[in-house]
Amino acid sequence: MLQSLVGYLDSVKARDPSARSRWEVLLYAGVWALAWHRIAHWFYTLEFYWLARLFSQIGRLLTGIEIHPGATIGKRFFIDHGMGVVIGETAEICDDVTMYHGVTLGGVDPASGIGGKRHPTIANGVIIGSGAQILGPITVGANARVGANAVVTREVMAAATVVGIPAKPVLMDAANFSREFLAYGTPCDERYDPQTQRLEIIRCEMEKLQARLNALESEHRDTPRRTGS
Ligand SMILES: CC(C)(COP(=O)(O)OP(=O)(O)OC[C@H]1O[C@@H](n2cnc3c(N)ncnc32)[C@H](O)[C@@H]1OP(=O)(O)O)[C@@H](O)C(=O)NCCC(=O)NCCS
């Protein structure tokens, strides 16, 4: 238990250039929000929904981070700064995910109702910039990066970087790409793959062309045909 706490604090310290010690990290709102969530989620799995919600609301009050007790969160999740983060009930967050303040993992379709998957799945090692809104039951692939203030409503391929509204992939310059984890958005190891980025850009372009083609086809279908004289 102590070992895993120390391991977690070290992993947070490694991701925050301003952290000087484990004791300092222990004061972080994101660390406490996760602790409150672990308790809330435990009650949720036991179907004590009121108690689960109580602990989640206490966590929210103390940290400014709202995590629904039903959200599933893996190992070494780190919310830096934290204030304004909202994580929905059916969100799934895998291991080593880093997130900044103001992020929403939200739903768009209330019709799916209680128990239906409404929120995103975030794969291992994803980094989500401040203010990003990731909406719907989509998946953000492993080690992808979501830019600050991006609005993501479609699947994101593994190792892709997406920015903007609506979020689109950007091609990174491989020569400038760091192999070390850098806070604020650069993942580590061999995860960056320019081929993946190019494929993702082509996929988005094809989607855009398909949408234009569909619009043209339906416009053509709706135009009344001139009858020959
Ligand atoms: C998306 C991100 C990870 C990319 O970082 P990077 O690898 O250093 O990429 P670059 O800065 O070289 O940007 C590549 C391109 O994307 C654009 N871009 C980068 N971030 C963007 C963003 N959030 N929104 C829109 N465009 C963005 C750049 O302008 C550049 O475009 P260009 O090639 O047309 O000039 C990073 O910019 C980001 O948003 N990180 C989150 C930081 C954050 O939340 N910090 C809060 C800490 S408190």
PDB file of C-alpha atoms and ligand atoms in Angstrom:
ATOM      1  CA  MET A   1       0.000   0.000   0.000  1.00  0.00           C
ATOM      2  CA  LEU A   2       2.699   2.474   1.101  1.00  0.00           C
ATOM      3  CA  GLN A   3       4.872   1.347  -1.782  1.00  0.00           C
ATOM      4  CA  SER A   4       2.123   1.960  -4.313  1.00  0.00           C
ATOM      5  CA  LEU A   5       1.399   5.413  -2.812  1.00  0.00           C
ATOM      6  CA  VAL A   6       5.087   6.321  -3.033  1.00  0.00           C
ATOM      7  CA  GLY A   7       5.182   5.010  -6.615  1.00  0.00           C
ATOM      8  CA  TYR A   8       2.159   7.135  -7.466  1.00  0.00           C
ATOM      9  CA  LEU A   9       3.621  10.275  -5.873  1.00  0.00           C
ATOM     10  CA  ASP A  10       6.867   9.726  -7.776  1.00  0.00           C
ATOM     11  CA  SER A  11       4.975   9.340 -11.038  1.00  0.00           C
ATOM     12  CA  VAL A  12       3.202  12.656 -10.394  1.00  0.00           C
ATOM     13  CA  LYS A  13       6.462  14.361  -9.442  1.00  0.00           C
ATOM     14  CA  ALA A  14       8.012  13.146 -12.696  1.00  0.00           C
ATOM     15  CA  ARG A  15       5.168  14.762 -14.650  1.00  0.00           C
ATOM     16  CA  ASP A  16       5.216  18.131 -12.942  1.00  0.00           C
ATOM     17  CA  PRO A  17       8.255  20.351 -13.434  1.00  0.00           C
ATOM     18  CA  SER A  18       7.282  22.481 -10.435  1.00  0.00           C
ATOM     19  CA  ALA A  19       7.155  19.611  -7.899  1.00  0.00           C
ATOM     20  CA  ARG A  20      10.143  19.523  -5.568  1.00  0.00           C
ATOM     21  CA  SER A  21       9.232  16.682  -3.220  1.00  0.00           C
ATOM     22  CA  ARG A  22       6.695  13.911  -2.565  1.00  0.00           C
ATOM     23  CA  TRP A  23       5.405  15.913   0.404  1.00  0.00           C
ATOM     24  CA  GLU A  24       4.565  18.776  -1.926  1.00  0.00           C
ATOM     25  CA  VAL A  25       2.803  16.411  -4.339  1.00  0.00           C
ATOM     26  CA  LEU A  26       0.794  15.073  -1.431  1.00  0.00           C
ATOM     27  CA  LEU A  27      -0.896  18.484  -1.189  1.00  0.00           C
ATOM     28  CA  TYR A  28      -2.094  18.495  -4.810  1.00  0.00           C
ATOM     29  CA  ALA A  29      -5.840  18.760  -5.420  1.00  0.00           C
ATOM     30  CA  GLY A  30      -5.589  16.158  -8.217  1.00  0.00           C
ATOM     31  CA  VAL A  31      -4.063  13.623  -5.838  1.00  0.00           C
ATOM     32  CA  TRP A  32      -6.810  14.194  -3.254  1.00  0.00           C
ATOM     33  CA  ALA A  33      -9.552  14.123  -5.881  1.00  0.00           C
ATOM     34  CA  LEU A  34      -8.372  10.664  -6.899  1.00  0.00           C
ATOM     35  CA  ALA A  35      -8.325   9.497  -3.256  1.00  0.00           C
ATOM     36  CA  TRP A  36     -11.923  10.700  -2.723  1.00  0.00           C
ATOM     37  CA  HIS A  37     -12.910   9.042  -5.973  1.00  0.00           C
ATOM     38  CA  ARG A  38     -11.445   5.671  -4.927  1.00  0.00           C
ATOM     39  CA  ILE A  39     -13.718   5.723  -1.865  1.00  0.00           C
ATOM     40  CA  ALA A  40     -16.753   6.945  -3.816  1.00  0.00           C
ATOM     41  CA  HIS A  41     -16.204   4.310  -6.513  1.00  0.00           C
ATOM     42  CA  TRP A  42     -15.944   1.565  -3.902  1.00  0.00           C
ATOM     43  CA  PHE A  43     -19.385   2.512  -2.535  1.00  0.00           C
ATOM     44  CA  TYR A  44     -20.690   2.748  -6.114  1.00  0.00           C
ATOM     45  CA  THR A  45     -19.604  -0.811  -6.893  1.00  0.00           C
ATOM     46  CA  LEU A  46     -21.422  -1.943  -3.736  1.00  0.00           C
ATOM     47  CA  GLU A  47     -24.515  -0.100  -5.065  1.00  0.00           C
ATOM     48  CA  PHE A  48     -24.530   2.358  -2.141  1.00  0.00           C
ATOM     49  CA  TYR A  49     -25.211   5.150  -4.599  1.00  0.00           C
ATOM     50  CA  TRP A  50     -26.093   7.845  -2.068  1.00  0.00           C
ATOM     51  CA  LEU A  51     -22.899   7.303  -0.049  1.00  0.00           C
ATOM     52  CA  ALA A  52     -20.928   7.143  -3.284  1.00  0.00           C
ATOM     53  CA  ARG A  53     -22.356  10.487  -4.348  1.00  0.00           C
ATOM     54  CA  LEU A  54     -21.696  11.956  -0.892  1.00  0.00           C
ATOM     55  CA  PHE A  55     -17.971  11.140  -1.065  1.00  0.00           C
ATOM     56  CA  SER A  56     -17.770  12.348  -4.637  1.00  0.00           C
ATOM     57  CA  GLN A  57     -19.384  15.665  -3.656  1.00  0.00           C
ATOM     58  CA  ILE A  58     -17.047  16.084  -0.674  1.00  0.00           C
ATOM     59  CA  GLY A  59     -14.142  15.543  -3.060  1.00  0.00           C
ATOM     60  CA  ARG A  60     -15.601  18.111  -5.431  1.00  0.00           C
ATOM     61  CA  LEU A  61     -16.107  20.652  -2.661  1.00  0.00           C
ATOM     62  CA  LEU A  62     -12.532  20.316  -1.447  1.00  0.00           C
ATOM     63  CA  THR A  63     -10.756  20.095  -4.800  1.00  0.00           C
ATOM     64  CA  GLY A  64     -12.941  21.674  -7.500  1.00  0.00           C
ATOM     65  CA  ILE A  65     -12.708  18.407  -9.437  1.00  0.00           C
ATOM     66  CA  GLU A  66     -15.941  16.541 -10.118  1.00  0.00           C
ATOM     67  CA  ILE A  67     -15.550  12.837 -10.789  1.00  0.00           C
ATOM     68  CA  HIS A  68     -18.730  10.788 -10.969  1.00  0.00           C
ATOM     69  CA  PRO A  69     -18.426   7.804  -8.608  1.00  0.00           C
ATOM     70  CA  GLY A  70     -19.186   5.447 -11.506  1.00  0.00           C
ATOM     71  CA  ALA A  71     -16.146   6.515 -13.553  1.00  0.00           C
ATOM     72  CA  THR A  72     -13.511   3.792 -13.904  1.00  0.00           C
ATOM     73  CA  ILE A  73      -9.976   5.034 -13.356  1.00  0.00           C
ATOM     74  CA  GLY A  74      -6.746   3.074 -13.801  1.00  0.00           C
ATOM     75  CA  LYS A  75      -3.315   3.454 -12.249  1.00  0.00           C
ATOM     76  CA  ARG A  76      -1.258   6.621 -11.878  1.00  0.00           C
ATOM     77  CA  PHE A  77      -3.937   9.030 -13.094  1.00  0.00           C
ATOM     78  CA  PHE A  78      -2.750  12.597 -12.577  1.00  0.00           C
ATOM     79  CA  ILE A  79      -4.904  15.711 -12.788  1.00  0.00           C
ATOM     80  CA  ASP A  80      -2.584  18.721 -12.661  1.00  0.00           C
ATOM     81  CA  HIS A  81      -4.082  21.897 -11.132  1.00  0.00           C
ATOM     82  CA  GLY A  82      -7.479  20.301 -11.471  1.00  0.00           C
ATOM     83  CA  MET A  83     -10.006  23.033 -10.914  1.00  0.00           C
ATOM     84  CA  GLY A  84     -12.999  22.704 -13.239  1.00  0.00           C
ATOM     85  CA  VAL A  85     -12.421  19.100 -14.310  1.00  0.00           C
ATOM     86  CA  VAL A  86     -15.629  17.087 -14.863  1.00  0.00           C
ATOM     87  CA  ILE A  87     -15.523  13.322 -15.473  1.00  0.00           C
ATOM     88  CA  GLY A  88     -18.795  11.555 -16.322  1.00  0.00           C
ATOM     89  CA  GLU A  89     -20.278   8.352 -14.993  1.00  0.00           C
ATOM     90  CA  THR A  90     -19.357   5.969 -17.810  1.00  0.00           C
ATOM     91  CA  ALA A  91     -15.937   7.476 -18.530  1.00  0.00           C
ATOM     92  CA  GLU A  92     -13.086   4.953 -18.516  1.00  0.00           C
ATOM     93  CA  ILE A  93      -9.546   6.126 -17.912  1.00  0.00           C
ATOM     94  CA  CYS A  94      -6.723   3.602 -18.347  1.00  0.00           C
ATOM     95  CA  ASP A  95      -3.215   3.807 -16.846  1.00  0.00           C
ATOM     96  CA  ASP A  96      -0.749   6.723 -16.807  1.00  0.00           C
ATOM     97  CA  VAL A  97      -3.179   9.332 -18.107  1.00  0.00           C
ATOM     98  CA  THR A  98      -2.321  12.992 -17.460  1.00  0.00           C
ATOM     99  CA  MET A  99      -4.925  15.722 -17.524  1.00  0.00           C
ATOM    100  CA  TYR A 100      -4.881  19.467 -16.854  1.00  0.00           C
ATOM    101  CA  HIS A 101      -7.518  21.790 -15.416  1.00  0.00           C
ATOM    102  CA  GLY A 102     -10.846  22.552 -17.084  1.00  0.00           C
ATOM    103  CA  VAL A 103     -11.149  19.228 -18.915  1.00  0.00           C
ATOM    104  CA  THR A 104     -14.540  17.566 -19.458  1.00  0.00           C
ATOM    105  CA  LEU A 105     -15.066  13.908 -20.252  1.00  0.00           C
ATOM    106  CA  GLY A 106     -18.707  14.403 -21.038  1.00  0.00           C
ATOM    107  CA  GLY A 107     -21.745  12.890 -22.676  1.00  0.00           C
ATOM    108  CA  VAL A 108     -23.758  14.136 -25.626  1.00  0.00           C
ATOM    109  CA  ASP A 109     -26.624  11.662 -25.767  1.00  0.00           C
ATOM    110  CA  PRO A 110     -28.902  11.588 -22.698  1.00  0.00           C
ATOM    111  CA  ALA A 111     -31.076   9.038 -24.518  1.00  0.00           C
ATOM    112  CA  SER A 112     -28.604   6.251 -23.694  1.00  0.00           C
ATOM    113  CA  GLY A 113     -29.806   6.675 -20.080  1.00  0.00           C
ATOM    114  CA  ILE A 114     -28.606   5.045 -16.855  1.00  0.00           C
ATOM    115  CA  GLY A 115     -26.160   2.249 -17.563  1.00  0.00           C
ATOM    116  CA  GLY A 116     -25.652   3.194 -21.241  1.00  0.00           C
ATOM    117  CA  LYS A 117     -22.139   4.204 -22.277  1.00  0.00           C
ATOM    118  CA  ARG A 118     -22.237   7.983 -22.682  1.00  0.00           C
ATOM    119  CA  HIS A 119     -18.708   9.123 -21.913  1.00  0.00           C
ATOM    120  CA  PRO A 120     -15.267   8.676 -23.465  1.00  0.00           C
ATOM    121  CA  THR A 121     -12.662   5.977 -22.959  1.00  0.00           C
ATOM    122  CA  ILE A 122      -9.129   7.278 -22.520  1.00  0.00           C
ATOM    123  CA  ALA A 123      -6.413   4.722 -23.283  1.00  0.00           C
ATOM    124  CA  ASN A 124      -3.015   4.370 -21.566  1.00  0.00           C
ATOM    125  CA  GLY A 125      -0.613   7.278 -21.535  1.00  0.00           C
ATOM    126  CA  VAL A 126      -2.909   9.914 -23.024  1.00  0.00           C
ATOM    127  CA  ILE A 127      -2.180  13.580 -22.222  1.00  0.00           C
ATOM    128  CA  ILE A 128      -5.153  15.957 -22.225  1.00  0.00           C
ATOM    129  CA  GLY A 129      -4.438  19.703 -22.363  1.00  0.00           C
ATOM    130  CA  SER A 130      -6.229  22.259 -20.222  1.00  0.00           C
ATOM    131  CA  GLY A 131      -9.789  23.124 -21.199  1.00  0.00           C
ATOM    132  CA  ALA A 132     -10.157  20.210 -23.628  1.00  0.00           C
ATOM    133  CA  GLN A 133     -13.684  18.842 -23.995  1.00  0.00           C
ATOM    134  CA  ILE A 134     -13.909  15.180 -24.980  1.00  0.00           C
ATOM    135  CA  LEU A 135     -17.507  14.303 -25.651  1.00  0.00           C
ATOM    136  CA  GLY A 136     -19.431  11.107 -26.292  1.00  0.00           C
ATOM    137  CA  PRO A 137     -18.636   7.386 -26.055  1.00  0.00           C
ATOM    138  CA  ILE A 138     -15.497   7.699 -28.190  1.00  0.00           C
ATOM    139  CA  THR A 139     -11.997   6.339 -27.585  1.00  0.00           C
ATOM    140  CA  VAL A 140      -8.834   8.373 -27.388  1.00  0.00           C
ATOM    141  CA  GLY A 141      -6.102   5.925 -28.406  1.00  0.00           C
ATOM    142  CA  ALA A 142      -3.016   5.102 -26.361  1.00  0.00           C
ATOM    143  CA  ASN A 143      -0.432   7.854 -25.985  1.00  0.00           C
ATOM    144  CA  ALA A 144      -2.468  10.348 -27.987  1.00  0.00           C
ATOM    145  CA  ARG A 145      -2.231  14.039 -27.073  1.00  0.00           C
ATOM    146  CA  VAL A 146      -5.203  16.358 -26.980  1.00  0.00           C
ATOM    147  CA  GLY A 147      -4.325  20.056 -27.300  1.00  0.00           C
ATOM    148  CA  ALA A 148      -5.461  22.721 -24.862  1.00  0.00           C
ATOM    149  CA  ASN A 149      -9.055  23.820 -25.509  1.00  0.00           C
ATOM    150  CA  ALA A 150      -9.679  21.184 -28.189  1.00  0.00           C
ATOM    151  CA  VAL A 151     -13.204  19.847 -28.613  1.00  0.00           C
ATOM    152  CA  VAL A 152     -13.025  16.146 -29.458  1.00  0.00           C
ATOM    153  CA  THR A 153     -16.148  14.393 -30.710  1.00  0.00           C
ATOM    154  CA  ARG A 154     -14.586  11.641 -32.836  1.00  0.00           C
ATOM    155  CA  GLU A 155     -12.258   8.724 -32.199  1.00  0.00           C
ATOM    156  CA  VAL A 156      -8.595   9.672 -31.859  1.00  0.00           C
ATOM    157  CA  MET A 157      -6.013   7.197 -33.137  1.00  0.00           C
ATOM    158  CA  ALA A 158      -3.241   5.944 -30.878  1.00  0.00           C
ATOM    159  CA  ALA A 159      -0.255   8.283 -30.745  1.00  0.00           C
ATOM    160  CA  ALA A 160      -2.068  11.048 -32.648  1.00  0.00           C
ATOM    161  CA  THR A 161      -1.988  14.722 -31.635  1.00  0.00           C
ATOM    162  CA  VAL A 162      -5.269  16.556 -32.092  1.00  0.00           C
ATOM    163  CA  VAL A 163      -5.975  20.268 -31.687  1.00  0.00           C
ATOM    164  CA  GLY A 164      -8.740  22.773 -32.360  1.00  0.00           C
ATOM    165  CA  ILE A 165     -12.528  22.853 -32.596  1.00  0.00           C
ATOM    166  CA  PRO A 166     -13.549  20.367 -33.834  1.00  0.00           C
ATOM    167  CA  ALA A 167     -10.286  18.624 -32.998  1.00  0.00           C
ATOM    168  CA  LYS A 168      -8.162  17.604 -35.971  1.00  0.00           C
ATOM    169  CA  PRO A 169      -4.829  15.809 -36.063  1.00  0.00           C
ATOM    170  CA  VAL A 170      -1.648  17.803 -36.628  1.00  0.00           C
ATOM    171  CA  LEU A 171       1.532  16.475 -38.150  1.00  0.00           C
ATOM    172  CA  MET A 172       4.439  16.893 -35.785  1.00  0.00           C
ATOM    173  CA  ASP A 173       7.994  17.472 -36.840  1.00  0.00           C
ATOM    174  CA  ALA A 174       9.777  14.200 -36.015  1.00  0.00           C
ATOM    175  CA  ALA A 175      13.136  15.981 -35.831  1.00  0.00           C
ATOM    176  CA  ASN A 176      11.915  18.154 -32.966  1.00  0.00           C
ATOM    177  CA  PHE A 177      10.132  15.387 -31.166  1.00  0.00           C
ATOM    178  CA  SER A 178      11.388  14.624 -27.677  1.00  0.00           C
ATOM    179  CA  ARG A 179      11.674  11.018 -26.498  1.00  0.00           C
ATOM    180  CA  GLU A 180      11.381  12.066 -22.877  1.00  0.00           C
ATOM    181  CA  PHE A 181       8.125  12.838 -21.115  1.00  0.00           C
ATOM    182  CA  LEU A 182       7.745  16.582 -21.042  1.00  0.00           C
ATOM    183  CA  ALA A 183       4.978  18.158 -19.093  1.00  0.00           C
ATOM    184  CA  TYR A 184       2.238  19.902 -21.047  1.00  0.00           C
ATOM    185  CA  GLY A 185       2.073  17.437 -23.844  1.00  0.00           C
ATOM    186  CA  THR A 186       5.043  15.425 -25.024  1.00  0.00           C
ATOM    187  CA  PRO A 187       4.826  11.680 -24.407  1.00  0.00           C
ATOM    188  CA  CYS A 188       7.826   9.433 -23.869  1.00  0.00           C
ATOM    189  CA  ASP A 189       9.447   6.399 -25.510  1.00  0.00           C
ATOM    190  CA  GLU A 190       8.875   5.234 -29.038  1.00  0.00           C
ATOM    191  CA  ARG A 191       5.296   6.346 -29.076  1.00  0.00           C
ATOM    192  CA  TYR A 192       5.461   9.083 -31.661  1.00  0.00           C
ATOM    193  CA  ASP A 193       5.015   7.710 -35.121  1.00  0.00           C
ATOM    194  CA  PRO A 194       4.884  10.119 -38.073  1.00  0.00           C
ATOM    195  CA  GLN A 195       3.227   7.438 -40.226  1.00  0.00           C
ATOM    196  CA  THR A 196       0.334   7.220 -37.767  1.00  0.00           C
ATOM    197  CA  GLN A 197      -0.040  10.987 -37.830  1.00  0.00           C
ATOM    198  CA  ARG A 198      -0.121  11.047 -41.636  1.00  0.00           C
ATOM    199  CA  LEU A 199      -2.664   8.220 -41.767  1.00  0.00           C
ATOM    200  CA  GLU A 200      -4.849  10.044 -39.258  1.00  0.00           C
ATOM    201  CA  ILE A 201      -4.748  13.242 -41.324  1.00  0.00           C
ATOM    202  CA  ILE A 202      -5.655  11.279 -44.495  1.00  0.00           C
ATOM    203  CA  ARG A 203      -8.503   9.559 -42.655  1.00  0.00           C
ATOM    204  CA  CYS A 204      -9.926  12.936 -41.584  1.00  0.00           C
ATOM    205  CA  GLU A 205      -9.598  14.351 -45.104  1.00  0.00           C
ATOM    206  CA  MET A 206     -11.444  11.303 -46.469  1.00  0.00           C
ATOM    207  CA  GLU A 207     -14.213  11.776 -43.915  1.00  0.00           C
ATOM    208  CA  LYS A 208     -14.562  15.406 -44.979  1.00  0.00           C
ATOM    209  CA  LEU A 209     -14.692  14.448 -48.684  1.00  0.00           C
ATOM    210  CA  GLN A 210     -17.250  11.724 -47.967  1.00  0.00           C
ATOM    211  CA  ALA A 211     -19.449  14.217 -46.114  1.00  0.00           C
ATOM    212  CA  ARG A 212     -19.241  16.682 -49.027  1.00  0.00           C
ATOM    213  CA  LEU A 213     -20.042  13.904 -51.496  1.00  0.00           C
ATOM    214  CA  ASN A 214     -23.071  12.845 -49.433  1.00  0.00           C
ATOM    215  CA  ALA A 215     -24.291  16.454 -49.269  1.00  0.00           C
ATOM    216  CA  LEU A 216     -23.883  16.879 -53.040  1.00  0.00           C
ATOM    217  CA  GLU A 217     -25.687  13.597 -53.706  1.00  0.00           C
ATOM    218  CA  SER A 218     -28.641  14.526 -51.520  1.00  0.00           C
ATOM    219  CA  GLU A 219     -28.753  18.024 -53.055  1.00  0.00           C
ATOM    220  CA  HIS A 220     -28.769  16.417 -56.512  1.00  0.00           C
ATOM    221  CA  ARG A 221     -31.523  13.984 -55.439  1.00  0.00           C
ATOM    222  CA  ASP A 222     -33.669  16.827 -54.075  1.00  0.00           C
ATOM    223  CA  THR A 223     -33.329  19.055 -57.167  1.00  0.00           C
ATOM    224  CA  PRO A 224     -36.443  18.572 -59.353  1.00  0.00           C
ATOM    225  CA  ARG A 225     -35.476  17.124 -62.723  1.00  0.00           C
ATOM    226  CA  ARG A 226     -36.366  19.147 -65.819  1.00  0.00           C
ATOM    227  CA  THR A 227     -38.576  17.169 -68.124  1.00  0.00           C
ATOM    228  CA  GLY A 228     -37.524  17.216 -71.766  1.00  0.00           C
ATOM    229  CA  SER A 229     -39.802  19.007 -74.291  1.00  0.00           C
TER     230      SER A 229
HETATM  231  C1  LIG B   1      -1.149  19.956 -28.657  1.00  0.00           C
HETATM  232  C2  LIG B   1       0.210  20.025 -27.992  1.00  0.00           C
HETATM  233  C3  LIG B   1       0.430  18.808 -27.109  1.00  0.00           C
HETATM  234  C4  LIG B   1       1.261  20.038 -29.105  1.00  0.00           C
HETATM  235  O1  LIG B   1       2.481  20.389 -28.596  1.00  0.00           O
HETATM  236  P1  LIG B   1       3.802  20.374 -29.505  1.00  0.00           P
HETATM  237  O2  LIG B   1       4.155  18.963 -29.820  1.00  0.00           O
HETATM  238  O3  LIG B   1       4.856  21.158 -28.828  1.00  0.00           O
HETATM  239  O4  LIG B   1       3.310  21.039 -30.894  1.00  0.00           O
HETATM  240  P2  LIG B   1       3.571  22.489 -31.503  1.00  0.00           P
HETATM  241  O5  LIG B   1       3.531  23.538 -30.447  1.00  0.00           O
HETATM  242  O6  LIG B   1       4.768  22.383 -32.371  1.00  0.00           O
HETATM  243  O7  LIG B   1       2.260  22.687 -32.407  1.00  0.00           O
HETATM  244  C5  LIG B   1       2.056  22.014 -33.627  1.00  0.00           C
HETATM  245  C6  LIG B   1       0.958  22.756 -34.364  1.00  0.00           C
HETATM  246  O8  LIG B   1      -0.276  22.670 -33.647  1.00  0.00           O
HETATM  247  C7  LIG B   1      -0.746  23.983 -33.281  1.00  0.00           C
HETATM  248  N1  LIG B   1      -1.259  23.875 -31.906  1.00  0.00           N
HETATM  249  C8  LIG B   1      -0.583  23.419 -30.824  1.00  0.00           C
HETATM  250  N2  LIG B   1      -1.387  23.407 -29.755  1.00  0.00           N
HETATM  251  C9  LIG B   1      -2.593  23.869 -30.159  1.00  0.00           C
HETATM  252  C10 LIG B   1      -3.812  24.077 -29.494  1.00  0.00           C
HETATM  253  N3  LIG B   1      -3.968  23.779 -28.204  1.00  0.00           N
HETATM  254  N4  LIG B   1      -4.862  24.545 -30.220  1.00  0.00           N
HETATM  255  C11 LIG B   1      -4.729  24.830 -31.542  1.00  0.00           C
HETATM  256  N5  LIG B   1      -3.567  24.642 -32.226  1.00  0.00           N
HETATM  257  C12 LIG B   1      -2.521  24.165 -31.536  1.00  0.00           C
HETATM  258  C13 LIG B   1       0.479  24.875 -33.366  1.00  0.00           C
HETATM  259  O9  LIG B   1       0.120  26.215 -33.611  1.00  0.00           O
HETATM  260  C14 LIG B   1       1.209  24.256 -34.521  1.00  0.00           C
HETATM  261  O10 LIG B   1       0.568  24.629 -35.726  1.00  0.00           O
HETATM  262  P3  LIG B   1       1.436  25.027 -37.030  1.00  0.00           P
HETATM  263  O11 LIG B   1       2.205  23.783 -37.383  1.00  0.00           O
HETATM  264  O12 LIG B   1       0.383  25.385 -38.036  1.00  0.00           O
HETATM  265  O13 LIG B   1       2.301  26.146 -36.594  1.00  0.00           O
HETATM  266  C15 LIG B   1       0.366  21.304 -27.100  1.00  0.00           C
HETATM  267  O14 LIG B   1       0.419  22.473 -27.915  1.00  0.00           O
HETATM  268  C16 LIG B   1      -0.758  21.489 -26.087  1.00  0.00           C
HETATM  269  O15 LIG B   1      -1.828  22.053 -26.358  1.00  0.00           O
HETATM  270  N6  LIG B   1      -0.455  20.989 -24.840  1.00  0.00           N
HETATM  271  C17 LIG B   1      -1.326  21.174 -23.698  1.00  0.00           C
HETATM  272  C18 LIG B   1      -0.660  22.200 -22.788  1.00  0.00           C
HETATM  273  C19 LIG B   1      -1.495  22.540 -21.584  1.00  0.00           C
HETATM  274  O16 LIG B   1      -2.650  22.203 -21.449  1.00  0.00           O
HETATM  275  N7  LIG B   1      -0.845  23.227 -20.667  1.00  0.00           N
HETATM  276  C20 LIG B   1      -1.472  23.601 -19.452  1.00  0.00           C
HETATM  277  C21 LIG B   1      -0.464  23.453 -18.382  1.00  0.00           C
HETATM  278  S1  LIG B   1      -0.906  24.334 -16.956  1.00  0.00           S
END
